[in-house]
Amino acid sequence: QVQLVESGGGLVQVGGPLRLPCAALGPTNYAMGWFRQTPGKERELVAAISWSGGFTAYADSVKGRFTIPRDNAKNTVYLQMDSLKPEDTAVYYCAATPAASGQYYVRAISYNYWGQGTQVTVSS
């Protein structure tokens, strides 16, 4: 099993950057992803990355603005957010699941483990 600890959320101005870390405690040979959710709406994919780091996927709404770097030496995946918009306001969740080194997943149901969520609020 793996425990995911995410942080870095908060209030940020429109257009600003924000970086969310997700630290994995325990075995870390996992594909990982970021999802976000607002009240009354379905959880949606933000970004996903393979354990190798060589394969990634992004939601159309964040392409060109967000990236999902990972540092396996630190057992940490990040969500780097730039050019933030008010519609990016949501609770952001880190997720992980066992996978081959080059595999990633874009469906929430594919993930076995989840972080506690962190609120990101983009103020106009």
Coordinates of N, CA and C in Angstrom, one line a residue:
Q1 N 0.8 -1.2 0.0 CA 0.0 0.0 0.0 C 0.9 1.3 0.0
V2 N 0.3 2.4 -0.3 CA 0.9 3.6 -0.3 C 0.0 4.7 0.3
Q3 N 0.6 5.6 1.1 CA -0.1 6.7 1.7 C 0.3 7.9 0.9
L4 N -0.7 8.7 0.5 CA -0.4 9.9 -0.2 C -0.7 11.2 0.6
V5 N 0.3 12.1 0.7 CA 0.1 13.3 1.5 C 0.3 14.5 0.6
E6 N -0.8 15.2 0.3 CA -0.7 16.4 -0.6 C -0.8 17.7 0.2
S7 N -0.3 18.7 -0.4 CA -0.3 20.0 0.3 C -0.2 21.1 -0.8
G8 N 0.0 22.3 -0.4 CA 0.3 23.4 -1.3 C -0.9 24.2 -1.8
G9 N -2.1 23.8 -1.4 CA -3.3 24.6 -1.8 C -3.4 25.9 -1.1
G10 N -4.3 26.7 -1.6 CA -4.5 28.0 -1.0 C -5.2 29.0 -2.0
L11 N -5.1 30.3 -1.7 CA -5.7 31.3 -2.5 C -4.6 31.9 -3.4
V12 N -4.9 32.1 -4.7 CA -4.0 32.6 -5.6 C -4.7 33.5 -6.6
Q13 N -4.0 34.6 -7.1 CA -4.6 35.5 -8.0 C -4.7 34.9 -9.4
V14 N -5.7 35.4 -10.2 CA -5.8 35.0 -11.6 C -4.5 35.3 -12.3
G15 N -4.1 34.3 -13.1 CA -2.8 34.4 -13.8 C -1.6 33.9 -13.1
G16 N -1.7 33.6 -11.8 CA -0.6 33.3 -11.0 C -0.3 31.8 -11.1
P17 N 0.9 31.4 -10.6 CA 1.3 30.0 -10.5 C 1.0 29.4 -9.1
L18 N 0.9 28.1 -9.1 CA 0.8 27.4 -7.8 C 1.3 26.0 -8.1
R19 N 2.0 25.5 -7.1 CA 2.6 24.1 -7.2 C 2.1 23.3 -6.1
L20 N 1.5 22.1 -6.4 CA 1.0 21.2 -5.4 C 1.9 20.0 -5.4
P21 N 2.5 19.7 -4.2 CA 3.2 18.4 -4.1 C 2.3 17.3 -3.5
C22 N 2.7 16.1 -3.9 CA 2.0 14.9 -3.4 C 3.1 13.9 -3.1
A23 N 3.4 13.7 -1.8 CA 4.4 12.8 -1.4 C 3.8 11.4 -1.1
A24 N 4.5 10.4 -1.7 CA 4.0 9.0 -1.5 C 4.9 8.3 -0.4
L25 N 4.2 7.8 0.6 CA 4.9 7.1 1.7 C 4.7 5.6 1.5
G26 N 5.8 4.9 1.4 CA 5.8 3.5 1.1 C 6.2 3.2 -0.3
P27 N 6.0 1.9 -0.7 CA 6.4 1.6 -2.1 C 5.8 2.6 -3.1
T28 N 6.7 2.9 -4.1 CA 6.3 4.0 -5.0 C 6.4 3.7 -6.5
N29 N 6.3 2.4 -6.8 CA 6.3 2.0 -8.2 C 4.8 2.1 -8.7
Y30 N 4.3 3.3 -8.8 CA 3.0 3.5 -9.1 C 2.8 4.6 -10.2
A31 N 1.8 4.4 -11.0 CA 1.3 5.5 -11.9 C 0.5 6.4 -10.9
M32 N 0.6 7.7 -11.3 CA -0.1 8.7 -10.4 C -0.8 9.7 -11.3
G33 N -1.8 10.4 -10.6 CA -2.6 11.4 -11.3 C -3.1 12.4 -10.4
W34 N -3.6 13.5 -11.0 CA -4.3 14.6 -10.3 C -5.7 14.7 -10.8
F35 N -6.7 14.8 -9.9 CA -8.1 15.0 -10.3 C -8.6 16.2 -9.5
R36 N -9.7 16.8 -9.9 CA -10.2 17.9 -9.2 C -11.8 17.8 -9.2
Q37 N -12.4 18.4 -8.2 CA -13.8 18.3 -8.0 C -14.3 19.6 -7.3
T38 N -15.5 20.0 -7.8 CA -16.2 21.2 -7.2 C -17.6 20.6 -6.7
P39 N -18.2 21.3 -5.8 CA -19.5 20.9 -5.2 C -20.5 20.6 -6.3
G40 N -21.1 19.4 -6.2 CA -22.2 19.1 -7.1 C -21.8 18.6 -8.5
K41 N -20.5 18.5 -8.7 CA -20.0 18.1 -10.0 C -19.1 16.8 -9.9
E42 N -19.0 16.1 -11.0 CA -18.2 14.9 -11.0 C -16.7 15.2 -10.9
R43 N -15.9 14.3 -10.3 CA -14.5 14.4 -10.2 C -13.9 14.3 -11.7
E44 N -13.0 15.1 -12.0 CA -12.5 15.1 -13.4 C -11.0 15.0 -13.4
L45 N -10.5 14.4 -14.4 CA -9.0 14.3 -14.6 C -8.4 15.7 -14.8
V46 N -7.3 15.9 -14.2 CA -6.4 17.1 -14.5 C -5.2 16.6 -15.3
A47 N -4.5 15.7 -14.7 CA -3.2 15.2 -15.4 C -2.9 13.8 -14.8
A48 N -2.2 13.0 -15.6 CA -1.7 11.7 -15.2 C -0.3 11.5 -15.7
I49 N 0.5 10.6 -15.0 CA 1.8 10.4 -15.4 C 2.2 8.9 -15.0
S50 N 3.0 8.3 -15.9 CA 3.5 7.0 -15.6 C 4.6 7.0 -14.5
W51 N 4.9 5.8 -14.0 CA 6.0 5.7 -13.0 C 7.3 6.2 -13.6
S52 N 7.5 5.8 -14.9 CA 8.8 6.2 -15.6 C 8.9 7.7 -15.8
G53 N 7.8 8.4 -15.8 CA 7.7 9.8 -16.1 C 7.7 10.1 -17.6
G54 N 7.8 9.1 -18.4 CA 7.9 9.3 -19.9 C 6.6 9.4 -20.6
F55 N 5.5 9.2 -19.9 CA 4.2 9.2 -20.5 C 3.2 10.0 -19.6
T56 N 2.5 11.0 -20.2 CA 1.6 11.8 -19.5 C 0.4 12.1 -20.3
A57 N -0.7 12.5 -19.6 CA -1.9 12.9 -20.2 C -2.5 14.1 -19.5
Y58 N -3.2 15.0 -20.2 CA -3.7 16.2 -19.6 C -5.1 16.4 -20.1
A59 N -6.0 16.9 -19.2 CA -7.3 17.4 -19.6 C -7.2 18.5 -20.6
D60 N -8.1 18.6 -21.6 CA -8.0 19.7 -22.6 C -8.0 21.1 -21.9
S61 N -8.8 21.2 -20.8 CA -8.9 22.5 -20.2 C -7.6 23.0 -19.5
V62 N -6.6 22.1 -19.3 CA -5.4 22.6 -18.7 C -4.2 22.4 -19.6
K63 N -4.3 21.9 -20.7 CA -3.2 21.7 -21.6 C -2.5 23.0 -21.9
G64 N -1.2 23.1 -21.8 CA -0.4 24.3 -22.0 C -0.3 25.1 -20.8
R65 N -1.0 24.8 -19.7 CA -1.0 25.6 -18.5 C -0.5 24.8 -17.3
F66 N -0.8 23.5 -17.3 CA -0.4 22.7 -16.2 C 0.6 21.6 -16.6
T67 N 1.5 21.2 -15.7 CA 2.3 20.1 -16.0 C 2.4 19.2 -14.7
I68 N 2.8 17.9 -14.9 CA 2.8 17.0 -13.8 C 4.2 16.3 -13.7
P69 N 5.2 17.1 -13.3 CA 6.5 16.5 -13.0 C 6.5 15.6 -11.8
R70 N 7.4 14.6 -11.9 CA 7.6 13.7 -10.7 C 9.1 13.6 -10.4
D71 N 9.4 13.4 -9.2 CA 10.8 13.3 -8.7 C 10.8 11.9 -7.9
N72 N 11.2 10.9 -8.6 CA 11.2 9.6 -8.0 C 12.2 9.5 -6.8
A73 N 13.2 10.2 -6.8 CA 14.2 10.2 -5.7 C 13.6 10.7 -4.5
K74 N 12.6 11.6 -4.6 CA 11.9 12.2 -3.4 C 10.5 11.5 -3.2
N75 N 10.2 10.6 -4.1 CA 8.9 9.9 -4.0 C 7.7 10.9 -4.1
T76 N 7.9 11.9 -4.9 CA 6.9 13.0 -5.0 C 6.5 13.3 -6.4
V77 N 5.2 13.5 -6.6 CA 4.7 14.0 -7.8 C 4.1 15.4 -7.5
Y78 N 4.2 16.3 -8.5 CA 3.8 17.7 -8.4 C 2.7 18.0 -9.4
L79 N 1.9 18.9 -9.1 CA 1.0 19.6 -10.1 C 1.5 21.0 -10.2
Q80 N 2.1 21.4 -11.3 CA 2.6 22.7 -11.5 C 1.5 23.4 -12.3
M81 N 0.9 24.4 -11.8 CA -0.2 25.2 -12.4 C 0.2 26.6 -12.7
D82 N 0.1 27.0 -13.9 CA 0.4 28.4 -14.3 C -0.8 29.0 -15.1
S83 N -0.8 30.3 -15.2 CA -1.9 31.0 -15.8 C -3.3 30.6 -15.3
L84 N -3.4 30.6 -14.0 CA -4.6 30.1 -13.4 C -5.8 31.0 -13.7
K85 N -6.9 30.3 -13.8 CA -8.2 31.0 -14.1 C -9.2 30.7 -12.9
P86 N -10.2 31.6 -12.8 CA -11.2 31.3 -11.7 C -11.8 29.9 -11.8
E87 N -12.0 29.4 -13.1 CA -12.6 28.1 -13.2 C -11.7 26.9 -12.8
D88 N -10.5 27.2 -12.5 CA -9.6 26.2 -11.9 C -9.9 26.0 -10.4
T89 N -10.7 26.8 -9.8 CA -11.0 26.7 -8.4 C -11.7 25.3 -8.2
A90 N -11.1 24.5 -7.2 CA -11.6 23.2 -7.0 C -10.8 22.6 -5.8
V91 N -11.3 21.4 -5.3 CA -10.5 20.6 -4.5 C -9.7 19.7 -5.4
Y92 N -8.4 19.7 -5.2 CA -7.5 18.9 -6.0 C -7.0 17.6 -5.2
Y93 N -7.1 16.5 -5.9 CA -6.8 15.2 -5.3 C -5.7 14.5 -6.0
C94 N -4.7 14.0 -5.3 CA -3.6 13.2 -5.8 C -4.1 11.7 -5.7
A95 N -3.7 10.9 -6.7 CA -4.1 9.5 -6.8 C -2.9 8.7 -7.3
A96 N -2.9 7.4 -6.8 CA -1.9 6.5 -7.2 C -2.4 5.1 -7.4
T97 N -1.8 4.3 -8.2 CA -2.2 2.9 -8.4 C -1.0 2.1 -8.9
P98 N -0.9 0.8 -8.6 CA 0.2 0.0 -9.1 C 0.1 -0.1 -10.6
A99 N 1.3 0.0 -11.3 CA 1.3 0.0 -12.7 C 2.7 -0.4 -13.2
A100 N 2.7 -0.8 -14.5 CA 4.0 -1.0 -15.2 C 4.6 0.4 -15.4
S101 N 5.9 0.4 -15.6 CA 6.7 1.6 -15.5 C 6.2 2.7 -16.6
G102 N 5.7 2.2 -17.7 CA 5.3 3.1 -18.7 C 3.7 3.3 -18.8
Q103 N 3.0 2.8 -17.9 CA 1.6 2.9 -17.9 C 1.0 4.1 -17.1
Y104 N 0.0 4.7 -17.6 CA -0.7 5.7 -16.9 C -2.2 5.5 -17.1
Y105 N -3.0 6.1 -16.2 CA -4.5 5.9 -16.3 C -5.2 7.3 -16.2
V106 N -6.3 7.4 -16.9 CA -7.0 8.7 -16.9 C -8.4 8.6 -16.3
R107 N -8.8 7.4 -15.9 CA -10.1 7.2 -15.2 C -9.9 7.1 -13.7
A108 N -10.8 7.8 -12.9 CA -10.7 7.8 -11.5 C -10.8 6.4 -10.9
I109 N -11.6 5.6 -11.5 CA -11.9 4.2 -11.0 C -10.6 3.4 -11.1
S110 N -9.6 3.8 -11.9 CA -8.4 3.0 -12.1 C -7.5 3.1 -10.9
Y111 N -7.7 4.1 -10.0 CA -6.8 4.4 -8.9 C -7.2 3.7 -7.6
N112 N -6.2 3.1 -7.0 CA -6.4 2.5 -5.7 C -6.3 3.4 -4.5
Y113 N -5.4 4.4 -4.6 CA -5.1 5.2 -3.4 C -5.3 6.7 -3.7
W114 N -5.7 7.4 -2.7 CA -6.1 8.8 -2.9 C -5.5 9.7 -1.7
G115 N -5.1 10.9 -2.0 CA -4.7 11.8 -1.0 C -6.0 12.5 -0.4
Q116 N -5.8 13.3 0.6 CA -6.9 13.9 1.3 C -7.6 15.0 0.6
G117 N -7.0 15.6 -0.4 CA -7.5 16.7 -1.1 C -7.0 18.0 -0.6
T118 N -6.8 19.0 -1.5 CA -6.4 20.3 -1.0 C -7.1 21.4 -1.9
Q119 N -7.6 22.4 -1.2 CA -8.4 23.4 -1.8 C -7.5 24.4 -2.6
V120 N -7.9 24.7 -3.8 CA -7.2 25.7 -4.6 C -8.3 26.7 -5.0
T121 N -8.1 28.0 -4.6 CA -9.1 29.0 -4.9 C -8.4 30.1 -5.7
V122 N -8.9 30.4 -6.9 CA -8.3 31.4 -7.8 C -9.2 32.6 -7.8
S123 N -8.7 33.7 -7.3 CA -9.4 34.9 -7.1 C -9.3 35.9 -8.2
S124 N -10.4 36.4 -8.7 CA -10.3 37.5 -9.7 C -10.4 38.9 -9.1

